[in-house]
Coordinates of C-alpha atoms in Angstrom, one line a residue:
Chain Z
M1 CA 116.4 155.7 280.4
K2 CA 117.0 156.1 284.2
K3 CA 118.8 153.3 285.9
E4 CA 116.4 151.1 288.4
V5 CA 117.0 151.5 292.0
Y6 CA 115.8 149.1 294.7
I7 CA 115.8 148.3 298.2
S8 CA 116.7 144.8 298.9
E9 CA 117.5 144.1 302.3
T10 CA 115.9 145.8 305.7
N11 CA 116.9 146.0 308.9
C12 CA 116.2 147.5 312.6
I13 CA 116.8 147.7 315.8
T14 CA 114.0 149.3 318.5
P15 CA 112.9 148.9 321.7
I16 CA 110.0 146.4 320.9
G17 CA 112.2 144.2 318.5
F18 CA 115.8 143.8 317.1
D19 CA 114.6 142.5 313.7
V20 CA 111.8 143.4 311.3
V21 CA 109.5 140.5 312.1
S22 CA 109.4 140.7 315.5
N23 CA 109.2 144.5 315.3
V24 CA 105.9 144.1 312.6
K25 CA 104.2 141.6 314.9
N26 CA 104.7 144.0 318.2
I27 CA 102.8 146.7 315.7
L28 CA 100.0 144.2 314.6
D29 CA 99.7 143.1 318.5
G30 CA 99.5 147.0 319.2
N31 CA 102.3 147.1 321.4
S32 CA 104.0 150.6 321.5
A33 CA 107.8 151.0 322.8
I34 CA 106.7 154.0 324.6
Q35 CA 106.9 154.0 328.4
K36 CA 107.1 156.2 331.3
H37 CA 110.6 156.6 332.2
D38 CA 111.7 158.4 335.4
N39 CA 115.5 158.8 335.2
K40 CA 116.9 161.9 336.7
A41 CA 120.0 161.7 334.7
L42 CA 117.7 162.3 331.9
L43 CA 115.3 164.8 332.8
D44 CA 114.1 166.2 336.3
F45 CA 110.4 164.8 336.2
P46 CA 109.1 161.5 334.8
F47 CA 109.0 161.4 330.9
F48 CA 107.4 159.3 328.2
A49 CA 110.1 157.6 325.7
A50 CA 110.9 154.7 323.6
I51 CA 114.6 153.6 325.3
V52 CA 116.2 150.1 324.2
D53 CA 117.0 148.2 327.0
E54 CA 120.8 148.1 327.7
N55 CA 121.0 144.6 328.8
K56 CA 119.2 143.4 326.1
L57 CA 121.5 145.2 323.7
D58 CA 124.8 143.8 325.1
R59 CA 123.7 140.1 325.2
A60 CA 122.7 140.8 321.2
F61 CA 125.7 142.5 320.6
A62 CA 127.9 140.0 322.6
N63 CA 126.5 137.5 319.4
V64 CA 128.1 139.4 316.8
T65 CA 131.6 140.6 318.2
S66 CA 133.5 140.4 321.6
V67 CA 135.1 143.9 321.2
A68 CA 133.5 145.9 324.0
S69 CA 134.5 149.6 323.2
Y70 CA 131.7 150.7 321.2
T71 CA 129.0 153.4 322.3
K72 CA 125.2 152.3 322.6
L73 CA 124.7 154.3 319.1
E74 CA 127.2 152.3 317.7
K75 CA 126.5 148.9 318.7
M76 CA 122.8 149.6 317.4
M77 CA 124.1 150.6 314.1
I78 CA 126.4 147.6 314.2
L79 CA 123.5 145.5 315.0
A80 CA 121.2 146.8 312.6
L81 CA 123.7 146.3 309.4
Q82 CA 125.3 143.1 310.2
P83 CA 122.6 141.0 309.0
I84 CA 121.7 142.5 306.2
I85 CA 125.2 142.9 304.8
E86 CA 126.0 139.3 305.7
N87 CA 122.7 138.1 303.5
S88 CA 123.1 140.2 300.7
G89 CA 126.0 138.4 299.8
V90 CA 127.5 142.0 298.4
K91 CA 131.3 141.9 298.0
I92 CA 132.3 145.4 299.6
S93 CA 134.2 147.3 297.0
H94 CA 134.7 150.8 295.7
R95 CA 131.8 151.0 294.4
T96 CA 129.9 150.4 297.0
A97 CA 128.8 153.4 299.3
F98 CA 128.3 153.8 303.1
I99 CA 125.7 156.6 304.2
L100 CA 125.1 157.0 307.8
S101 CA 122.1 159.2 308.9
T102 CA 121.5 160.8 312.3
T103 CA 120.9 164.4 313.9
K104 CA 123.0 164.2 317.4
G105 CA 125.1 160.8 316.7
N106 CA 127.4 160.5 319.9
I107 CA 126.4 163.6 321.3
T108 CA 126.6 162.1 324.6
A109 CA 130.3 162.3 324.7
L110 CA 130.2 165.9 325.5
E111 CA 128.7 164.9 328.7
N112 CA 132.4 164.1 329.7
S113 CA 134.6 167.3 330.2
E114 CA 137.9 165.4 329.1
A115 CA 139.4 166.9 326.2
T116 CA 139.0 163.9 323.6
T117 CA 135.1 164.4 323.8
I118 CA 135.2 166.8 320.7
E119 CA 136.5 164.0 318.5
S120 CA 134.0 161.6 319.9
A121 CA 130.8 163.8 319.1
Q122 CA 132.4 164.3 315.5
L123 CA 130.1 162.5 313.1
S124 CA 132.9 161.5 310.7
N125 CA 134.3 159.7 313.6
L126 CA 131.5 157.9 314.4
A127 CA 130.9 157.0 310.8
K128 CA 134.4 156.0 310.4
K129 CA 133.9 153.5 313.5
I130 CA 130.9 151.8 312.0
A131 CA 132.7 152.0 308.4
D132 CA 135.6 150.2 309.7
F133 CA 134.2 147.2 311.5
F134 CA 132.4 146.2 308.3
G135 CA 135.4 147.1 305.7
F136 CA 133.7 149.5 303.8
K137 CA 136.3 151.1 301.0
T138 CA 134.4 154.1 300.5
E139 CA 134.5 157.2 302.4
P140 CA 131.4 157.5 304.5
I141 CA 128.5 159.8 303.5
V142 CA 126.8 161.3 306.5
V143 CA 123.6 162.9 306.4
S144 CA 122.5 165.5 308.9
N145 CA 119.4 167.1 308.0
A146 CA 117.3 167.4 310.9
C147 CA 114.2 165.0 310.9
V148 CA 114.2 164.5 307.3
S149 CA 117.8 162.9 307.4
G150 CA 116.7 158.9 307.6
I151 CA 114.5 159.5 304.6
L152 CA 116.5 161.7 302.8
A153 CA 119.5 158.8 302.9
V154 CA 117.5 156.5 300.9
S155 CA 116.9 159.5 298.5
V156 CA 121.0 160.6 298.0
A157 CA 121.5 156.3 297.9
K158 CA 119.2 156.2 294.9
R159 CA 120.4 159.1 293.2
L160 CA 124.3 158.7 293.5
I161 CA 123.5 154.6 292.3
Q162 CA 121.4 156.1 289.4
A163 CA 124.0 158.8 288.3
N164 CA 126.2 155.4 288.1
V165 CA 128.8 156.6 291.1
Y166 CA 127.9 153.5 293.2
D167 CA 126.4 149.9 292.2
E168 CA 124.8 150.0 295.6
A169 CA 124.7 151.8 299.1
F170 CA 124.2 150.4 302.5
V171 CA 122.4 153.1 304.8
V172 CA 122.2 152.8 308.4
A173 CA 120.2 155.8 310.1
G174 CA 120.2 156.2 314.3
D175 CA 119.8 158.4 317.1
L176 CA 119.2 158.0 320.8
V177 CA 117.2 159.6 323.4
S178 CA 119.8 161.6 325.6
E179 CA 119.7 164.3 328.0
F180 CA 120.6 166.8 325.0
V181 CA 117.6 166.2 323.2
L182 CA 114.9 165.7 326.1
S183 CA 115.9 169.0 327.5
G184 CA 115.7 170.8 324.1
F185 CA 112.6 169.6 323.0
N186 CA 111.2 170.5 326.5
S187 CA 112.4 173.9 326.3
F188 CA 110.3 173.9 323.2
Q189 CA 107.4 172.8 325.4
A190 CA 106.9 170.4 322.5
M191 CA 106.9 167.4 324.3
S192 CA 103.8 165.3 325.5
N193 CA 103.5 164.4 329.3
A194 CA 101.3 160.7 328.0
P195 CA 101.8 158.4 325.4
C196 CA 101.6 160.8 321.5
Q197 CA 99.0 160.9 319.4
P198 CA 99.2 161.9 316.0
Y199 CA 96.8 163.8 314.3
S200 CA 94.5 163.4 317.8
E201 CA 92.2 165.9 318.8
N202 CA 94.1 165.4 322.0
R203 CA 97.7 165.4 320.9
T204 CA 99.8 167.6 322.7
G205 CA 103.3 167.0 321.5
V206 CA 106.4 164.4 320.9
N207 CA 107.7 161.4 322.6
L208 CA 111.4 161.1 321.9
G209 CA 112.4 157.4 321.2
E210 CA 115.7 156.1 320.3
A211 CA 116.2 153.0 317.3
T212 CA 118.3 152.3 314.4
A213 CA 117.3 151.0 311.0
A214 CA 119.3 150.0 307.9
V215 CA 118.5 149.1 304.3
L216 CA 120.5 147.9 301.4
V217 CA 119.8 150.0 298.1
T218 CA 121.0 148.5 295.0
S219 CA 120.8 148.8 291.1
N220 CA 120.7 145.0 290.9
P221 CA 116.9 143.5 291.2
K222 CA 118.0 140.1 292.8
N223 CA 115.7 139.8 295.9
A224 CA 114.4 143.6 295.5
K225 CA 111.1 144.5 297.8
V226 CA 110.5 148.1 296.4
K227 CA 111.5 149.7 293.8
I228 CA 112.2 153.7 294.1
L229 CA 110.4 155.5 291.9
G230 CA 111.0 159.4 292.8
D231 CA 112.1 161.6 295.4
G232 CA 112.5 165.5 296.3
S233 CA 113.7 167.3 299.4
I234 CA 112.3 170.9 299.1
N235 CA 112.6 173.6 301.9
D236 CA 109.5 176.1 303.3
A237 CA 111.7 178.8 303.5
N238 CA 109.7 179.7 305.9
H239 CA 110.7 179.6 309.7
I240 CA 113.5 177.7 311.2
S241 CA 111.7 175.9 314.2
G242 CA 108.1 175.6 312.8
P243 CA 106.7 173.9 309.7
S244 CA 104.8 176.4 307.0
R245 CA 101.4 176.8 307.5
T246 CA 100.6 176.1 304.1
G247 CA 102.7 173.0 304.0
E248 CA 104.5 174.7 300.9
G249 CA 107.8 172.6 301.0
L250 CA 106.0 169.6 301.9
V251 CA 103.6 169.8 298.9
L252 CA 106.4 170.4 296.6
S253 CA 108.4 167.9 297.7
I254 CA 106.0 165.2 296.8
E255 CA 105.0 166.8 293.6
S256 CA 108.8 166.6 292.6
A257 CA 108.7 163.0 293.5
L258 CA 105.6 162.5 291.7
N259 CA 106.6 164.0 288.8
E260 CA 109.9 161.8 288.8
S261 CA 107.9 158.9 289.3
G262 CA 105.6 159.0 286.3
I263 CA 102.6 157.4 288.5
D264 CA 99.2 159.3 288.5
K265 CA 98.8 160.3 292.4
N266 CA 95.5 158.5 292.3
N267 CA 97.7 155.3 292.5
I268 CA 99.1 155.8 295.7
G269 CA 97.6 153.6 298.2
Y270 CA 99.3 154.5 301.2
I271 CA 101.0 157.0 303.2
S272 CA 103.6 156.7 305.9
A273 CA 103.7 160.5 307.2
H274 CA 105.6 162.1 309.8
G275 CA 102.8 162.5 312.0
T276 CA 105.0 164.3 315.3
A277 CA 101.9 164.5 317.3
T278 CA 102.9 168.1 317.4
P279 CA 100.3 170.6 317.3
F280 CA 101.6 172.5 314.2
N281 CA 103.3 169.3 312.3
D282 CA 100.2 167.6 312.0
E283 CA 98.0 170.3 311.0
M284 CA 100.8 171.4 308.1
E285 CA 100.7 167.7 307.1
A286 CA 96.8 167.6 307.0
I287 CA 96.7 171.0 304.7
A288 CA 99.5 169.6 302.3
I289 CA 97.6 166.5 301.9
N290 CA 94.7 168.1 301.2
R291 CA 96.2 170.5 298.8
L292 CA 97.3 167.9 296.6
G293 CA 93.9 165.8 296.5
L294 CA 95.2 162.6 298.6
Q295 CA 92.9 163.2 301.5
N296 CA 91.3 159.8 301.2
V297 CA 94.5 157.7 300.4
P298 CA 94.9 155.5 303.8
M299 CA 97.9 157.2 306.2
N300 CA 99.5 156.7 309.8
S301 CA 102.3 158.0 311.7
L302 CA 104.6 155.3 313.5
K303 CA 105.6 157.6 316.2
G304 CA 102.7 156.5 318.7
Y305 CA 104.6 153.0 318.4
Y306 CA 108.1 154.5 318.3
G307 CA 108.3 158.1 319.5
H308 CA 110.1 160.2 317.5
T309 CA 113.4 158.8 316.7
L310 CA 115.0 161.7 315.0
G311 CA 117.5 161.0 312.2
A312 CA 116.4 157.2 312.2
S313 CA 112.6 157.9 312.0
G314 CA 112.5 158.2 308.0
L315 CA 114.4 155.3 307.4
L316 CA 112.7 153.1 310.2
E317 CA 109.6 154.1 309.0
T318 CA 110.5 153.0 305.4
V319 CA 111.7 149.7 306.6
I320 CA 108.0 149.3 308.3
G321 CA 106.1 150.7 305.4
I322 CA 108.0 148.5 303.3
E323 CA 107.0 145.3 305.2
S324 CA 103.1 147.1 305.1
I325 CA 102.8 146.6 301.4
L326 CA 104.9 143.4 301.4
Q327 CA 102.3 141.5 303.8
N328 CA 99.4 143.7 302.3
K329 CA 98.7 145.3 305.5
L330 CA 97.9 148.5 307.0
F331 CA 98.8 149.0 310.4
A332 CA 96.7 151.1 312.8
S333 CA 97.9 154.8 313.7
A334 CA 98.5 154.0 317.3
G335 CA 97.4 156.8 319.5
Y336 CA 94.7 158.2 317.2
D337 CA 91.1 158.8 318.5
E338 CA 89.1 161.7 316.8
S339 CA 90.6 164.2 314.3
G340 CA 92.3 167.0 315.6
V341 CA 93.4 168.7 312.2
S342 CA 91.3 171.1 310.3
Q343 CA 90.9 169.0 307.1
A344 CA 89.9 165.9 306.4
I345 CA 92.5 163.1 306.2
N346 CA 92.1 159.1 306.1
V347 CA 94.1 158.1 309.2
I348 CA 94.3 154.4 309.8
E349 CA 92.3 153.5 312.6
K350 CA 92.3 149.5 312.8
N351 CA 94.8 147.0 311.3
K352 CA 93.5 146.3 307.9
D353 CA 94.3 144.1 304.7
A354 CA 94.9 145.9 301.7
E355 CA 96.5 145.6 298.4
I356 CA 99.2 148.2 297.7
Q357 CA 101.5 149.0 294.9
Y358 CA 102.7 152.2 295.2
F359 CA 103.3 154.1 299.2
L360 CA 104.4 157.4 300.1
K361 CA 106.8 158.2 302.7
T362 CA 107.0 161.7 304.0
A363 CA 109.0 163.5 306.7
S364 CA 109.6 167.6 307.8
G365 CA 111.7 168.9 310.1
F366 CA 113.5 171.8 311.9
G367 CA 115.3 174.0 309.6
G368 CA 112.0 174.0 307.4
C369 CA 113.3 170.8 305.7
N370 CA 110.9 168.0 304.1
T371 CA 111.7 164.8 302.1
A372 CA 109.1 163.0 299.9
V373 CA 109.8 159.5 298.3
I374 CA 107.8 157.1 296.3
F375 CA 107.9 152.9 296.5
E376 CA 107.1 150.7 294.3
K377 CA 106.3 147.3 295.5
V378 CA 108.2 144.5 293.4
N379 CA 106.5 141.5 293.1
Chain Y
M1 CA 127.1 161.9 284.2
E2 CA 126.9 162.8 280.4
K3 CA 126.6 167.1 281.1
K4 CA 128.7 169.2 282.2
T5 CA 128.1 172.2 284.6
Y6 CA 130.3 174.9 285.6
I7 CA 131.5 177.2 288.6
Q8 CA 130.1 180.3 288.0
A9 CA 131.4 182.2 291.5
F10 CA 132.9 181.3 294.4
C11 CA 133.7 182.8 297.8
T12 CA 136.2 182.1 300.7
I13 CA 135.7 183.4 304.4
E14 CA 138.8 182.6 306.5
N15 CA 141.4 184.7 308.7
N16 CA 139.0 187.9 309.1
K17 CA 139.2 188.0 305.2
I18 CA 136.3 187.5 302.4
V19 CA 137.9 186.7 298.8
L20 CA 135.1 186.9 296.0
N21 CA 136.2 185.1 292.6
G22 CA 139.8 185.6 293.7
E23 CA 139.6 189.3 295.1
T24 CA 139.8 190.6 298.8
V25 CA 136.4 192.3 299.1
F26 CA 136.5 192.7 302.7
E27 CA 139.3 192.1 305.4
S28 CA 139.2 193.2 309.5
E29 CA 141.5 192.6 312.4
N30 CA 141.9 189.4 314.2
T31 CA 139.1 190.5 317.2
G32 CA 137.2 187.2 316.9
F33 CA 134.3 185.8 314.3
A34 CA 131.8 187.7 316.3
D35 CA 133.2 191.0 315.8
F36 CA 134.6 189.8 311.9
S37 CA 130.9 188.7 311.0
K38 CA 129.6 192.0 312.1
K39 CA 132.0 194.3 310.8
A40 CA 131.4 191.9 307.2
Y41 CA 127.5 192.6 307.5
Q42 CA 128.0 196.3 308.3
H43 CA 130.6 196.7 305.4
F44 CA 128.2 194.6 303.1
E45 CA 125.2 197.3 304.1
I46 CA 122.9 193.7 304.5
G47 CA 120.1 195.1 306.2
Y48 CA 119.0 191.8 308.0
P49 CA 118.4 192.2 311.4
K50 CA 117.7 188.4 311.7
F51 CA 121.3 187.8 311.2
F52 CA 122.1 188.6 314.7
K53 CA 120.0 186.0 316.4
M54 CA 122.0 183.2 314.2
D55 CA 124.6 181.1 315.9
N56 CA 128.2 181.3 314.3
L57 CA 127.8 178.5 311.6
S58 CA 124.7 180.4 310.2
K59 CA 126.6 183.8 310.3
L60 CA 129.3 182.1 308.2
A61 CA 126.9 180.5 305.7
F62 CA 124.8 183.3 305.4
L63 CA 128.0 185.8 304.6
G64 CA 129.0 183.7 301.8
S65 CA 125.3 182.8 300.3
E66 CA 124.6 186.8 300.4
L67 CA 127.9 187.8 298.2
L68 CA 127.0 184.9 295.7
L69 CA 123.3 185.2 295.6
K70 CA 123.4 189.1 294.9
A71 CA 124.8 188.4 292.0
Q72 CA 122.7 186.1 290.7
N73 CA 120.0 186.2 288.0
P74 CA 116.9 186.7 290.1
N75 CA 115.0 184.6 287.6
D76 CA 117.1 181.9 288.4
E77 CA 116.8 182.1 292.0
N78 CA 113.7 179.9 293.2
N79 CA 115.3 177.2 291.5
T80 CA 119.2 177.2 293.1
A81 CA 119.3 174.0 295.7
L82 CA 121.8 174.3 298.6
L83 CA 124.1 171.6 299.0
F84 CA 126.4 172.3 301.8
A85 CA 128.7 170.1 304.5
N86 CA 131.2 170.6 307.1
K87 CA 133.5 168.6 309.3
S88 CA 132.1 169.7 313.0
S89 CA 128.0 169.7 312.1
S90 CA 126.8 172.3 314.7
L91 CA 129.1 171.2 317.6
D92 CA 130.0 174.6 318.0
T93 CA 126.3 175.7 319.4
D94 CA 126.2 172.1 320.8
V95 CA 128.9 172.6 323.1
K96 CA 127.2 175.6 324.1
Y97 CA 123.9 174.2 324.7
Q98 CA 125.6 171.3 326.7
N99 CA 127.0 173.7 329.1
S100 CA 123.5 175.4 329.6
I101 CA 122.3 172.1 331.0
S102 CA 125.4 170.1 332.8
D103 CA 125.2 172.2 335.7
K104 CA 122.1 171.4 337.6
E105 CA 122.1 174.4 340.2
N106 CA 122.2 176.4 337.0
Y107 CA 120.1 174.8 334.3
F108 CA 118.5 176.9 331.7
P109 CA 118.0 175.3 327.9
S110 CA 117.0 177.8 325.5
P111 CA 115.0 176.9 322.7
A112 CA 116.7 179.6 320.8
V113 CA 120.1 178.2 321.4
F114 CA 118.8 174.3 321.2
V115 CA 117.1 175.3 317.6
Y116 CA 121.2 176.0 316.3
T117 CA 122.0 172.7 317.2
L118 CA 121.4 171.1 314.1
A119 CA 123.8 171.5 311.0
N120 CA 120.8 172.1 308.4
I121 CA 119.7 175.1 310.3
C122 CA 122.1 177.6 308.2
L123 CA 120.3 176.6 305.3
G124 CA 116.7 176.9 306.7
E125 CA 118.3 180.8 307.2
I126 CA 119.7 180.6 303.5
S127 CA 116.3 179.8 302.0
I128 CA 114.0 182.3 304.1
R129 CA 116.3 185.2 303.1
H130 CA 116.1 184.3 299.6
Q131 CA 113.1 182.6 299.7
L132 CA 114.3 179.5 297.9
K133 CA 111.6 176.9 298.0
S134 CA 114.3 174.2 296.5
E135 CA 116.4 171.3 296.8
N136 CA 118.3 171.1 300.2
S137 CA 120.6 168.8 302.0
F138 CA 123.5 169.0 304.4
F139 CA 126.3 166.2 304.6
I140 CA 129.1 165.5 307.2
F141 CA 133.0 164.8 306.0
D142 CA 135.8 164.2 307.8
A143 CA 137.3 167.1 305.2
F144 CA 136.1 168.8 302.0
N145 CA 134.7 166.4 299.7
A146 CA 135.7 167.6 296.3
A147 CA 134.6 164.5 294.4
F148 CA 131.4 164.4 296.5
M149 CA 130.2 167.7 296.0
A150 CA 131.1 168.0 292.6
D151 CA 128.8 164.5 291.5
Y152 CA 126.0 165.4 293.9
A153 CA 125.6 169.0 292.4
N154 CA 125.7 167.4 288.9
I155 CA 122.9 165.3 289.6
L156 CA 120.9 167.7 291.2
I157 CA 121.4 169.4 287.7
E158 CA 121.1 166.7 285.5
T159 CA 118.1 165.1 286.6
Q160 CA 116.3 168.8 286.8
K161 CA 115.7 168.9 290.4
A162 CA 117.5 172.4 290.4
K163 CA 118.8 174.9 288.0
N164 CA 121.6 176.0 290.0
V165 CA 123.2 174.7 293.2
L166 CA 124.7 177.0 295.7
C167 CA 127.4 174.5 297.3
G168 CA 129.1 175.2 300.6
W169 CA 131.7 173.4 302.8
T170 CA 131.1 175.8 306.1
E171 CA 133.2 174.7 308.9
F172 CA 133.2 176.1 312.5
F173 CA 134.4 175.4 315.8
G174 CA 135.8 177.3 318.4
E175 CA 137.3 179.8 317.0
D176 CA 138.7 177.7 313.9
Y177 CA 136.5 178.5 310.6
K178 CA 136.6 178.2 307.0
A179 CA 134.0 178.6 304.6
F180 CA 134.3 177.8 300.6
L181 CA 131.0 178.5 298.9
Y182 CA 130.4 178.4 295.1
L183 CA 127.6 178.8 292.5
V184 CA 127.1 175.9 290.1
G185 CA 125.1 176.2 286.9
N186 CA 125.1 174.8 283.2
E187 CA 127.1 177.9 281.8
G188 CA 130.2 179.2 283.3
A189 CA 133.8 179.4 282.8
I190 CA 135.3 176.8 284.8
E191 CA 134.2 173.1 285.0
N192 CA 132.6 171.7 288.2
T193 CA 134.9 169.0 288.6
K194 CA 136.9 167.6 291.7
Q195 CA 140.1 168.6 290.4
N196 CA 139.0 172.3 289.9
L197 CA 137.2 172.8 293.5
E198 CA 140.2 171.4 295.3
I199 CA 142.3 174.0 293.4
L200 CA 139.9 176.7 294.7
Y201 CA 139.6 175.0 298.1
N202 CA 143.0 175.3 298.6
K203 CA 143.8 179.0 297.0

């Protein structure tokens, strides 16, 4: 009998709230974090993105510590983790893992030409700074697997706990909007010049966003919100910068998660999908969802509220997805108007009440990676 | 964990030398990684022109995986997971990309460079080459983490997420590089343990 693994604490720091409650309220009110920015230091022309206000962040951070020597990303990660570590009552020990998910970490350190910059940009140093702040006793595990990193980190935590390597894992995920990623997505012509519209006929690309999210993954059922039933992370083996046209890796990842979960696919009541609003990604997802016969399951992308938060997105969207099923509410997929994918999918157009027992979280990313995780509500 | 897994083959690439299962199979003069990797590609008659579009990290990971997967039973291939890690992520390419955008007079970000600013792209390259529709994940540690690598490969096999696991420590920054790759499965001579991995890594 496999050990059962749960998520019992969640938190997130985003432009529309520094806790889960305020984020959910803004989603229900239809308030998106995406705004037009005109900042030549980031990009030569105005762009749409979801950016955390630094003054607001510093005020919140001052309540946690007076030490000032942290980067914006580090402050956001510490703020995400601090309340869940405190609330959980977990005594951090050698059986407590610390898992950090990011794609680019402190990449802005490369903008300075000083000799120390490489060390500041190393992801293991970012992880060590956060770990030292909280006194973690085990070596940090950094997951850096493109845009699936945030949800892959949950899967990694669950697998390590199930194998009895650890009793619990604090997982934090985060990425920032930087000149580096803005110029890169722009060079791919993947950016939308308006608020993004996942799955819509009118979608033209992504908005980038920044956020951190944190969860406690544990074998202890006390205060459990959801149980993690199954997961899979399978590569398309097709292309390094575009998704498989057949959705192969995503189909295989969801099948792997379903097999492990032991539940029938018809029991899935909600899909928190990736939905970046690029033409290829959203089309690929629609094909994969149809191949699996899941096209009638209500689904959304939260990118219309947060933009694409890269290594944070999978975990942030899991945190919001958990709230969705705990509150029996399905959130509208912001930016969606008319269908722009070749096969029918059930995109949630308006907030609505629904009893959901099981939900599926998916993500896909550069390098051909995909991840799927199935969660069950704990009543 | 109940079940034992085994290291079936291993390969080290460093200091212009490739050592497979303890035996030097290729060596060249110290003329830099670009030249070394090209000569190795020619020596092993790899015949995969996409190789020359890859960044250094992908080339390093690709060369090691070629040598280990070539010898593998083709029936096992499709269920071979990839479990990779390093210290410097994709920073070698990140620095090059940053240089292409830091000077406003000389600003030309390239998608062909940007795509390699993610550590896991090398897993995509290996997956495409060997058609591995399998579990893959990339981790970052300060140094080779033998305990984690042993545990996670065991988990993948024990939970039947994979039959074999191609594991790799592929570190590349500047002209400093080291790759240590090995194939883990249910049978073999060397048990997949932290101790054995540390011995092989430091050989």
